[in-house]
């Protein structure tokens, strides 16, 4: 993985600490200290930190100039303050969003040493949330100005950049961003975050999600070469996501059956009547012309800000899961459009999930594969569960691979996987009744 953005409610932080690297990489530090998440944080010159740095009451670096940075005692109390600060921990970086630097203002940094698009690590604060940002050089590299804008769009009110490029790295439970340098570069210090161990209800049945497979039979939306149809993809995705959510104990309401093509208002009405906790409309995107285009990647539409609104919190949860799964992300992963009927007429937090562009050759090649659809569906469902506060229920223990069917069943197994009837996992595991129903439905036997 080359990029990961994590949004953490401040109320869920147990503690935070700056840990000296001592020759270790991010994932090694995380394993050694037992934290939930770690990222490199802070500039250094050789073995010496650059800028303001204080760890557990001990000042390690105090230049003769002041600046804005982050300070805290235990972690959940983190705030942007003028440094040096009396708090037990503080760190400075490039001032991206501070009381002195707003969106679009000139950012104070060495353009020769730190300019251009490159890997970045950043720390930001929004309303009651902490945002960690970690990306490598290459396609995920960003300019300082681009990083400022991206963090602002994620809901950041304050932010600092904390890496000069090349050494950006981080590690979490389901993700690992490795340094762009070869060999990988250990850094002077890391930010480690421990989360509160909150008990979650096992398979609660009190949450309802309304899934809306976009469009329907007869819709012409699809790839310019005719090899991909959006309505077919949307229906397949809805069944995959539905299976995941129901396994986790979520009640799923569908706006349509496979052959249906209700109006947009009718779709919103289904959600409203079910009193859904979340409305998710499943689609693929188009660049707006009849031919192939360059725009690609995953993005989500919601009606409007702020980023603290439930619809945008839910969208960020799904985007986080997509990023962790290695899904190709669009340039602006959350976009607002108050003209989409299903976004403004639905009472529940609502979003339109665009899983890629069917006008882009690279995206279409992925969207047509069972493996990529399985990845998209799982990440979507995991993000929904994160938003609803529901524990993810893994598949029953099995080999979890896309192979392993016995010789006598190998041919049929391959066909079922290619046709999207089976997801290609657990070939020798028993089938539950609800899984059987989904298989029969995908096979067209439940008309």
Protein backbone atom coordinates (compact mmCIF):
# COMPACT_ATOMS: atom_id res chain seq x y z
CA UNK A 1 0.00 0.00 0.00
CA UNK A 2 1.31 3.48 -0.83
CA UNK A 3 -1.25 5.74 0.87
CA UNK A 4 -3.44 5.58 3.96
CA UNK A 5 -5.62 8.18 5.65
CA UNK A 6 -7.14 7.43 9.03
CA UNK A 7 -9.83 9.44 10.83
CA UNK A 8 -9.97 8.79 14.58
CA UNK A 9 -12.57 10.21 17.00
CA UNK A 10 -10.71 11.89 19.85
CA UNK A 11 -13.01 10.13 22.30
CA UNK A 12 -11.68 6.76 21.13
CA UNK A 13 -8.01 7.58 21.84
CA UNK A 14 -6.66 5.93 24.98
CA UNK A 15 -3.23 7.53 24.74
CA UNK A 16 -0.64 8.90 22.31
CA UNK A 17 3.12 8.92 22.54
CA UNK A 18 6.12 10.00 20.51
CA UNK A 19 8.51 7.05 20.36
CA UNK A 20 12.14 7.28 19.28
CA UNK A 21 12.89 5.14 16.25
CA UNK A 22 16.33 3.88 17.29
CA UNK A 23 16.89 2.30 13.88
CA UNK A 24 13.42 0.75 13.61
CA UNK A 25 10.79 1.05 10.88
CA UNK A 26 7.17 1.99 11.62
CA UNK A 27 5.84 -1.57 11.62
CA UNK A 28 8.66 -2.68 13.93
CA UNK A 29 7.86 0.11 16.39
CA UNK A 30 4.17 -0.81 16.33
CA UNK A 31 4.98 -4.44 17.08
CA UNK A 32 7.42 -3.50 19.85
CA UNK A 33 5.16 -1.07 21.74
CA UNK A 34 1.81 -2.74 21.01
CA UNK A 35 0.02 0.35 19.74
CA UNK A 36 -2.88 0.32 17.28
CA UNK A 37 -1.37 2.75 14.81
CA UNK A 38 1.96 4.42 14.15
CA UNK A 39 3.26 6.93 11.60
CA UNK A 40 6.58 8.70 11.21
CA UNK A 41 6.26 12.23 12.53
CA UNK A 42 8.76 15.06 12.52
CA UNK A 43 11.73 16.33 10.55
CA UNK A 44 15.24 15.24 11.38
CA UNK A 45 18.79 15.79 10.18
CA UNK A 46 20.80 12.62 10.50
CA UNK A 47 20.25 11.49 14.08
CA UNK A 48 19.00 14.85 15.34
CA UNK A 49 15.40 16.13 15.34
CA UNK A 50 14.70 19.43 13.63
CA UNK A 51 12.11 21.76 15.12
CA UNK A 52 10.36 21.60 18.48
CA UNK A 53 10.15 18.17 20.12
CA UNK A 54 9.18 17.16 23.66
CA UNK A 55 8.54 13.60 24.82
CA UNK A 56 7.04 12.73 28.23
CA UNK A 57 8.16 16.02 29.75
CA UNK A 58 11.69 15.91 28.31
CA UNK A 59 12.62 18.55 25.73
CA UNK A 60 14.70 16.94 22.98
CA UNK A 61 14.82 19.91 20.64
CA UNK A 62 14.14 23.60 21.30
CA UNK A 63 15.19 25.97 18.53
CA UNK A 64 15.34 29.70 19.24
CA UNK A 65 12.16 30.38 17.29
CA UNK A 66 8.53 29.76 18.10
CA UNK A 67 5.85 28.21 15.92
CA UNK A 68 2.48 26.44 15.94
CA UNK A 69 2.37 22.71 16.52
CA UNK A 70 0.53 19.97 18.38
CA UNK A 71 0.73 19.47 22.15
CA UNK A 72 -0.90 16.98 24.52
CA UNK A 73 -0.58 15.22 27.84
CA UNK A 74 -2.38 11.91 27.27
CA UNK A 75 -3.53 12.03 23.65
CA UNK A 76 -7.24 12.72 23.55
CA UNK A 77 -6.50 16.26 24.73
CA UNK A 78 -4.30 17.07 21.71
CA UNK A 79 -4.58 20.68 20.52
CA UNK A 80 -2.72 23.06 18.28
CA UNK A 81 -0.73 25.41 20.49
CA UNK A 82 2.10 27.90 20.28
CA UNK A 83 5.35 26.00 20.89
CA UNK A 84 7.12 25.50 23.18
CA UNK A 85 4.19 24.42 25.38
CA UNK A 86 3.98 23.36 29.05
CA UNK A 87 2.25 20.11 28.07
CA UNK A 88 4.11 16.80 28.37
CA UNK A 89 4.41 16.21 24.62
CA UNK A 90 4.66 18.47 21.61
CA UNK A 91 5.95 18.43 18.05
CA UNK A 92 6.25 20.92 15.21
CA UNK A 93 6.22 20.55 11.45
CA UNK A 94 5.35 22.46 8.32
CA UNK A 95 2.43 24.76 9.18
CA UNK A 96 -0.29 23.75 6.71
CA UNK A 97 -3.38 24.98 8.58
CA UNK A 98 -2.75 27.06 11.70
CA UNK A 99 -3.98 30.32 13.25
CA UNK A 100 -1.41 32.01 10.99
CA UNK A 101 -1.87 29.94 7.81
CA UNK A 102 -5.30 29.44 6.24
CA UNK A 103 -6.43 27.59 3.14
CA UNK A 104 -4.78 29.15 0.10
CA UNK A 105 -2.28 31.16 2.14
CA UNK A 106 1.43 30.91 1.45
CA UNK A 107 2.86 27.90 3.32
CA UNK A 108 6.23 28.54 5.02
CA UNK A 109 8.65 25.85 3.84
CA UNK A 110 11.93 25.38 1.95
CA UNK A 111 10.73 25.03 -1.65
CA UNK A 112 14.08 23.68 -2.83
CA UNK A 113 14.29 20.91 -0.23
CA UNK A 114 10.61 20.16 0.31
CA UNK A 115 8.90 21.31 -2.88
CA UNK A 116 7.24 19.32 -5.64
CA UNK A 117 4.99 16.28 -5.50
CA UNK A 118 6.44 13.71 -3.13
CA UNK A 119 5.51 11.37 -0.31
CA UNK A 120 4.06 13.13 2.72
CA UNK A 121 3.13 12.41 6.31
CA UNK A 122 0.78 14.79 8.09
CA UNK A 123 -1.22 15.17 11.28
CA UNK A 124 -4.46 17.15 11.42
CA UNK A 125 -7.33 17.98 13.75
CA UNK A 126 -10.99 18.42 12.81
CA UNK A 127 -14.08 18.69 14.97
CA UNK A 128 -13.54 16.05 17.66
CA UNK A 129 -11.34 13.96 15.37
CA UNK A 130 -7.69 13.31 14.60
CA UNK A 131 -6.57 12.69 11.02
CA UNK A 132 -3.37 10.84 10.18
CA UNK A 133 -2.08 11.00 6.60
CA UNK A 134 0.70 8.88 5.14
CA UNK A 135 1.63 8.54 1.45
CA UNK A 136 4.68 7.45 -0.55
CA UNK A 137 6.43 9.09 -3.47
CA UNK A 138 5.08 8.38 -6.95
CA UNK A 139 1.41 8.47 -7.90
CA UNK A 140 0.34 9.28 -4.32
CA UNK A 141 2.88 12.07 -3.89
CA UNK A 142 1.54 15.56 -3.20
CA UNK A 143 2.77 19.12 -3.12
CA UNK A 144 2.52 21.00 0.16
CA UNK A 145 -0.29 23.05 -1.32
CA UNK A 146 -2.11 19.95 -2.56
CA UNK A 147 -1.70 18.32 0.85
CA UNK A 148 -3.17 21.39 2.54
CA UNK A 149 -6.23 21.28 0.28
CA UNK A 150 -6.72 17.53 0.67
CA UNK A 151 -6.60 17.73 4.47
CA UNK A 152 -9.02 20.66 4.47
CA UNK A 153 -11.47 18.66 2.34
CA UNK A 154 -11.18 15.81 4.84
CA UNK A 155 -12.44 18.16 7.54
CA UNK A 156 -9.16 19.40 9.00
CA UNK A 157 -9.25 22.71 10.85
CA UNK A 158 -5.55 22.61 11.74
CA UNK A 159 -2.71 20.56 10.25
CA UNK A 160 1.06 20.14 10.09
CA UNK A 161 3.19 18.37 7.53
CA UNK A 162 5.75 16.10 9.12
CA UNK A 163 7.94 14.57 6.43
CA UNK A 164 10.24 15.81 3.70
CA UNK A 165 9.63 12.85 1.40
CA UNK A 166 11.06 9.37 1.04
CA UNK A 167 10.67 8.31 4.66
CA UNK A 168 6.88 8.45 4.94
CA UNK A 169 5.71 5.24 6.57
CA UNK A 170 3.01 3.93 8.86
CA UNK A 171 1.44 0.76 10.17
CA UNK A 172 -1.99 -0.26 11.46
CA UNK A 173 -4.14 -3.30 12.02
CA UNK A 174 -5.05 -3.75 8.34
CA UNK A 175 -2.59 -1.52 6.50
CA UNK A 176 1.10 -0.88 6.06
CA UNK A 177 2.68 2.06 4.19
CA UNK A 178 6.35 1.44 3.61
CA UNK A 179 9.11 3.97 3.06
CA UNK A 180 9.78 4.89 -0.58
CA UNK A 181 13.52 4.69 0.05
CA UNK A 182 15.38 1.52 -0.89
CA UNK A 183 16.49 0.23 1.51
CA UNK A 184 13.71 1.55 3.75
CA UNK A 185 14.73 4.45 5.93
CA UNK A 186 14.26 4.34 9.72
CA UNK A 187 13.44 7.78 11.10
CA UNK A 188 14.12 9.64 14.34
CA UNK A 189 10.67 9.48 15.90
CA UNK A 190 7.19 8.06 15.41
CA UNK A 191 3.72 8.93 16.66
CA UNK A 192 2.07 5.92 18.32
CA UNK A 193 -1.66 5.80 19.07
CA UNK A 194 -3.47 3.37 21.37
CA UNK A 195 -7.25 3.14 21.02
CA UNK A 196 -9.77 2.38 23.74
CA UNK A 197 -10.92 -1.22 23.75
CA UNK A 198 -14.63 -0.62 23.43
CA UNK A 199 -16.91 -3.61 23.55
CA UNK A 200 -19.10 -3.96 20.47
CA UNK A 201 -22.34 -5.82 20.31
CA UNK A 202 -21.93 -9.15 18.53
CA UNK A 203 -24.10 -9.19 15.44
CA UNK A 204 -26.61 -6.54 16.53
CA UNK A 205 -29.94 -6.58 14.71
CA UNK A 206 -30.95 -2.99 15.44
CA UNK A 207 -29.28 -1.41 12.40
CA UNK A 208 -30.82 -1.14 8.95
CA UNK A 209 -29.03 -0.26 5.72
CA UNK A 210 -30.83 0.52 2.47
CA UNK A 211 -28.85 -0.64 -0.57
CA UNK A 212 -29.72 0.92 -3.90
CA UNK A 213 -28.33 -0.86 -6.98
CA UNK A 214 -28.04 1.95 -9.51
CA UNK A 215 -30.18 2.03 -12.67
CA UNK A 216 -31.70 -1.20 -14.05
CA UNK A 217 -32.13 -3.35 -17.17
CA UNK A 218 -32.26 -1.26 -20.32
CA UNK A 219 -29.93 1.42 -18.98
CA UNK A 220 -27.28 2.21 -21.60
CA UNK A 221 -24.63 3.35 -19.11
CA UNK A 222 -21.48 1.35 -19.64
CA UNK A 223 -18.08 1.17 -21.27
CA UNK A 224 -17.64 2.64 -24.78
CA UNK A 225 -16.77 -0.81 -26.15
CA UNK A 226 -19.96 -2.36 -24.75
CA UNK A 227 -18.13 -4.95 -22.65
CA UNK A 228 -19.35 -3.54 -19.32
CA UNK A 229 -22.84 -2.49 -18.16
CA UNK A 230 -23.26 -0.34 -15.07
CA UNK A 231 -26.63 -1.81 -14.02
CA UNK A 232 -25.19 -5.35 -14.07
CA UNK A 233 -22.22 -4.26 -11.95
CA UNK A 234 -24.45 -2.37 -9.50
CA UNK A 235 -26.73 -5.36 -8.97
CA UNK A 236 -23.80 -7.73 -8.47
CA UNK A 237 -22.20 -5.35 -5.99
CA UNK A 238 -25.44 -4.99 -4.05
CA UNK A 239 -25.67 -8.75 -3.57
CA UNK A 240 -22.06 -9.01 -2.47
CA UNK A 241 -22.37 -6.12 0.01
CA UNK A 242 -25.72 -7.45 1.24
CA UNK A 243 -24.18 -10.85 2.01
CA UNK A 244 -21.41 -9.24 4.06
CA UNK A 245 -23.75 -6.97 6.01
CA UNK A 246 -26.25 -9.71 6.81
CA UNK A 247 -23.43 -11.92 8.03
CA UNK A 248 -22.57 -9.11 10.47
CA UNK A 249 -26.16 -8.90 11.70
CA UNK A 250 -27.28 -5.85 9.73
CA UNK A 251 -30.80 -5.74 8.31
CA UNK A 252 -30.59 -4.91 4.59
CA UNK A 253 -33.43 -3.35 2.61
CA UNK A 254 -33.19 -3.26 -1.19
CA UNK A 255 -34.70 -0.48 -3.29
CA UNK A 256 -35.32 -2.87 -6.19
CA UNK A 257 -35.06 -6.44 -7.41
CA UNK A 258 -32.81 -7.48 -10.29
CA UNK A 259 -35.36 -6.68 -13.00
CA UNK A 260 -36.74 -3.51 -11.41
CA UNK A 261 -36.08 0.07 -12.47
CA UNK A 262 -37.83 2.35 -9.93
CA UNK A 263 -37.67 6.13 -10.09
CA UNK A 264 -35.20 8.02 -7.92
CA UNK A 265 -38.00 9.28 -5.68
CA UNK A 266 -39.30 5.72 -5.25
CA UNK A 267 -35.84 4.60 -4.18
CA UNK A 268 -35.68 7.33 -1.54
CA UNK A 269 -39.18 6.38 -0.35
CA UNK A 270 -38.09 2.76 0.22
CA UNK A 271 -35.29 3.97 2.47
CA UNK A 272 -37.51 6.39 4.36
CA UNK A 273 -40.25 3.82 4.98
CA UNK A 274 -37.67 1.34 6.33
CA UNK A 275 -36.25 4.03 8.66
CA UNK A 276 -32.79 3.02 7.51
CA UNK A 277 -29.71 4.12 9.41
CA UNK A 278 -27.77 4.56 6.16
CA UNK A 279 -28.57 4.76 2.43
CA UNK A 280 -25.92 3.53 -0.02
CA UNK A 281 -26.46 3.82 -3.77
CA UNK A 282 -24.04 1.64 -5.76
CA UNK A 283 -22.71 2.83 -9.12
CA UNK A 284 -19.77 3.25 -11.44
CA UNK A 285 -18.89 6.68 -12.81
CA UNK A 286 -18.52 8.32 -16.22
CA UNK A 287 -16.38 11.21 -17.36
CA UNK A 288 -19.20 12.73 -19.36
CA UNK A 289 -18.33 11.93 -22.95
CA UNK A 290 -19.07 9.09 -25.33
CA UNK A 291 -15.51 7.79 -25.57
CA UNK A 292 -12.74 6.65 -23.28
CA UNK A 293 -11.41 9.19 -20.79
CA UNK A 294 -8.54 9.71 -18.38
CA UNK A 295 -10.52 10.19 -15.15
CA UNK A 296 -10.48 7.13 -12.93
CA UNK A 297 -10.73 5.92 -9.37
CA UNK A 298 -13.14 5.48 -6.46
CA UNK A 299 -15.13 8.41 -5.09
CA UNK A 300 -18.32 9.13 -3.15
CA UNK A 301 -21.00 11.78 -3.66
CA UNK A 302 -22.89 13.28 -0.72
CA UNK A 303 -25.24 16.24 -0.75
CA UNK A 304 -23.13 18.80 1.14
CA UNK A 305 -20.83 19.49 4.09
CA UNK A 306 -19.85 19.74 6.83
CA UNK A 307 -17.45 16.84 7.13
CA UNK A 308 -18.88 16.14 10.59
CA UNK A 309 -22.30 15.30 9.11
CA UNK A 310 -23.22 11.62 9.32
CA UNK A 311 -23.21 11.19 5.54
CA UNK A 312 -19.63 12.43 5.30
CA UNK A 313 -18.44 10.53 8.36
CA UNK A 314 -19.83 7.36 6.76
CA UNK A 315 -18.21 8.22 3.44
CA UNK A 316 -14.82 8.66 5.11
CA UNK A 317 -15.15 5.29 6.83
CA UNK A 318 -15.68 3.60 3.47
CA UNK A 319 -12.86 5.57 1.85
CA UNK A 320 -10.52 4.53 4.68
CA UNK A 321 -11.38 0.89 4.03
CA UNK A 322 -10.91 1.31 0.27
CA UNK A 323 -7.51 2.86 0.85
CA UNK A 324 -6.53 0.01 3.19
CA UNK A 325 -7.61 -2.53 0.56
CA UNK A 326 -5.45 -0.93 -2.11
CA UNK A 327 -8.39 0.26 -4.22
CA UNK A 328 -7.59 2.94 -6.80
CA UNK A 329 -8.88 6.26 -5.40
CA UNK A 330 -9.98 9.31 -7.37
CA UNK A 331 -8.34 12.72 -6.93
CA UNK A 332 -11.22 14.08 -4.82
CA UNK A 333 -12.71 11.16 -2.96
CA UNK A 334 -15.70 13.06 -1.51
CA UNK A 335 -17.68 15.37 -3.78
CA UNK A 336 -20.86 17.32 -3.03
CA UNK A 337 -23.93 17.46 -5.25
CA UNK A 338 -27.22 18.71 -3.82
CA UNK A 339 -29.07 18.03 -7.08
CA UNK A 340 -29.07 14.23 -6.84
CA UNK A 341 -32.57 13.17 -5.80
CA UNK A 342 -31.56 10.17 -3.70
CA UNK A 343 -29.18 12.36 -1.69
CA UNK A 344 -31.67 15.09 -0.81
CA UNK A 345 -34.93 13.13 -0.50
CA UNK A 346 -33.55 10.39 1.75
CA UNK A 347 -33.91 10.93 5.50
CA UNK A 348 -30.97 8.70 6.42
CA UNK A 349 -27.36 9.73 5.83
CA UNK A 350 -27.07 9.10 2.10
CA UNK A 351 -24.29 8.61 -0.41
CA UNK A 352 -23.69 7.57 -3.99
CA UNK A 353 -20.69 5.26 -4.18
CA UNK A 354 -18.85 5.40 -7.51
CA UNK A 355 -16.54 2.38 -7.57
CA UNK A 356 -14.57 3.51 -10.62
CA UNK A 357 -15.05 5.04 -14.07
CA UNK A 358 -16.59 2.88 -16.77
CA UNK A 359 -15.19 5.38 -19.27
CA UNK A 360 -11.61 4.53 -18.26
CA UNK A 361 -9.98 1.46 -19.80
CA UNK A 362 -7.93 0.64 -16.68
CA UNK A 363 -10.92 0.93 -14.35
CA UNK A 364 -13.15 -1.15 -16.62
CA UNK A 365 -10.56 -3.92 -16.76
CA UNK A 366 -10.69 -4.06 -12.95
CA UNK A 367 -14.45 -3.61 -12.56
CA UNK A 368 -15.11 -6.61 -14.78
CA UNK A 369 -13.12 -9.00 -12.58
CA UNK A 370 -14.55 -11.09 -9.75
CA UNK A 371 -11.50 -10.44 -7.58
CA UNK A 372 -11.77 -6.65 -7.75
CA UNK A 373 -15.52 -6.72 -7.18
CA UNK A 374 -14.97 -8.89 -4.11
CA UNK A 375 -12.42 -6.37 -2.82
CA UNK A 376 -14.76 -3.43 -3.43
CA UNK A 377 -17.73 -5.15 -1.79
CA UNK A 378 -15.79 -6.14 1.33
CA UNK A 379 -14.30 -2.66 1.75
CA UNK A 380 -17.73 -1.06 1.28
CA UNK A 381 -19.32 -3.36 3.86
CA UNK A 382 -16.47 -2.88 6.33
CA UNK A 383 -16.79 0.90 6.06
CA UNK A 384 -20.54 0.67 6.66
CA UNK A 385 -19.95 -1.49 9.74
CA UNK A 386 -17.35 0.98 11.01
CA UNK A 387 -19.87 3.80 10.71
CA UNK A 388 -22.63 1.82 12.42
CA UNK A 389 -20.32 0.66 15.22
CA UNK A 390 -20.76 -3.00 14.32
CA UNK A 391 -18.03 -5.60 14.69
CA UNK A 392 -16.90 -7.16 11.42
CA UNK A 393 -17.71 -10.86 11.24
CA UNK A 394 -15.09 -12.82 9.35
CA UNK A 395 -15.98 -15.78 7.20
CA UNK A 396 -16.02 -19.14 8.99
CA UNK A 397 -12.53 -20.56 9.30
CA UNK A 398 -11.38 -22.10 6.04
CA UNK A 399 -8.56 -21.76 3.58
CA UNK A 400 -9.91 -18.37 2.44
CA UNK A 401 -8.35 -18.77 -0.98
CA UNK A 402 -9.72 -18.64 -4.49
CA UNK A 403 -8.47 -22.13 -5.22
CA UNK A 404 -8.48 -25.50 -3.48
CA UNK A 405 -11.63 -27.09 -4.89
CA UNK A 406 -11.44 -30.87 -5.18
CA UNK A 407 -10.65 -32.22 -8.65
CA UNK A 408 -14.19 -33.45 -9.24
CA UNK A 409 -15.59 -29.96 -8.57
CA UNK A 410 -12.81 -27.78 -10.01
CA UNK A 411 -14.53 -27.10 -13.34
CA UNK A 412 -17.89 -26.15 -11.86
CA UNK A 413 -16.19 -24.12 -9.14
CA UNK A 414 -14.29 -22.08 -11.74
CA UNK A 415 -17.48 -21.44 -13.73
CA UNK A 416 -19.41 -20.36 -10.63
CA UNK A 417 -16.65 -17.94 -9.72
CA UNK A 418 -16.34 -16.51 -13.25
CA UNK A 419 -20.11 -15.98 -13.47
CA UNK A 420 -20.18 -14.18 -10.11
CA UNK A 421 -22.38 -16.86 -8.53
CA UNK A 422 -19.70 -17.72 -5.95
CA UNK A 423 -16.99 -15.39 -4.65
CA UNK A 424 -14.22 -17.96 -5.07
CA UNK A 425 -13.46 -18.46 -1.37
CA UNK A 426 -13.95 -21.40 1.03
CA UNK A 427 -14.50 -24.14 -1.59
CA UNK A 428 -14.72 -26.92 1.02
CA UNK A 429 -16.71 -25.07 3.71
CA UNK A 430 -20.44 -25.70 4.43
CA UNK A 431 -23.01 -23.24 3.06
CA UNK A 432 -25.48 -21.44 5.34
CA UNK A 433 -29.12 -21.06 4.34
CA UNK A 434 -28.74 -17.35 3.66
CA UNK A 435 -25.67 -17.99 1.52
CA UNK A 436 -27.60 -20.63 -0.42
CA UNK A 437 -30.38 -18.13 -1.06
CA UNK A 438 -27.86 -15.63 -2.45
CA UNK A 439 -26.29 -18.31 -4.69
CA UNK A 440 -29.70 -19.31 -6.07
CA UNK A 441 -30.58 -15.66 -6.65
CA UNK A 442 -27.34 -15.01 -8.53
CA UNK A 443 -28.01 -18.09 -10.63
CA UNK A 444 -31.36 -16.61 -11.64
CA UNK A 445 -33.44 -19.31 -9.95
CA UNK A 446 -35.43 -16.99 -7.68
CA UNK A 447 -37.63 -15.16 -10.14
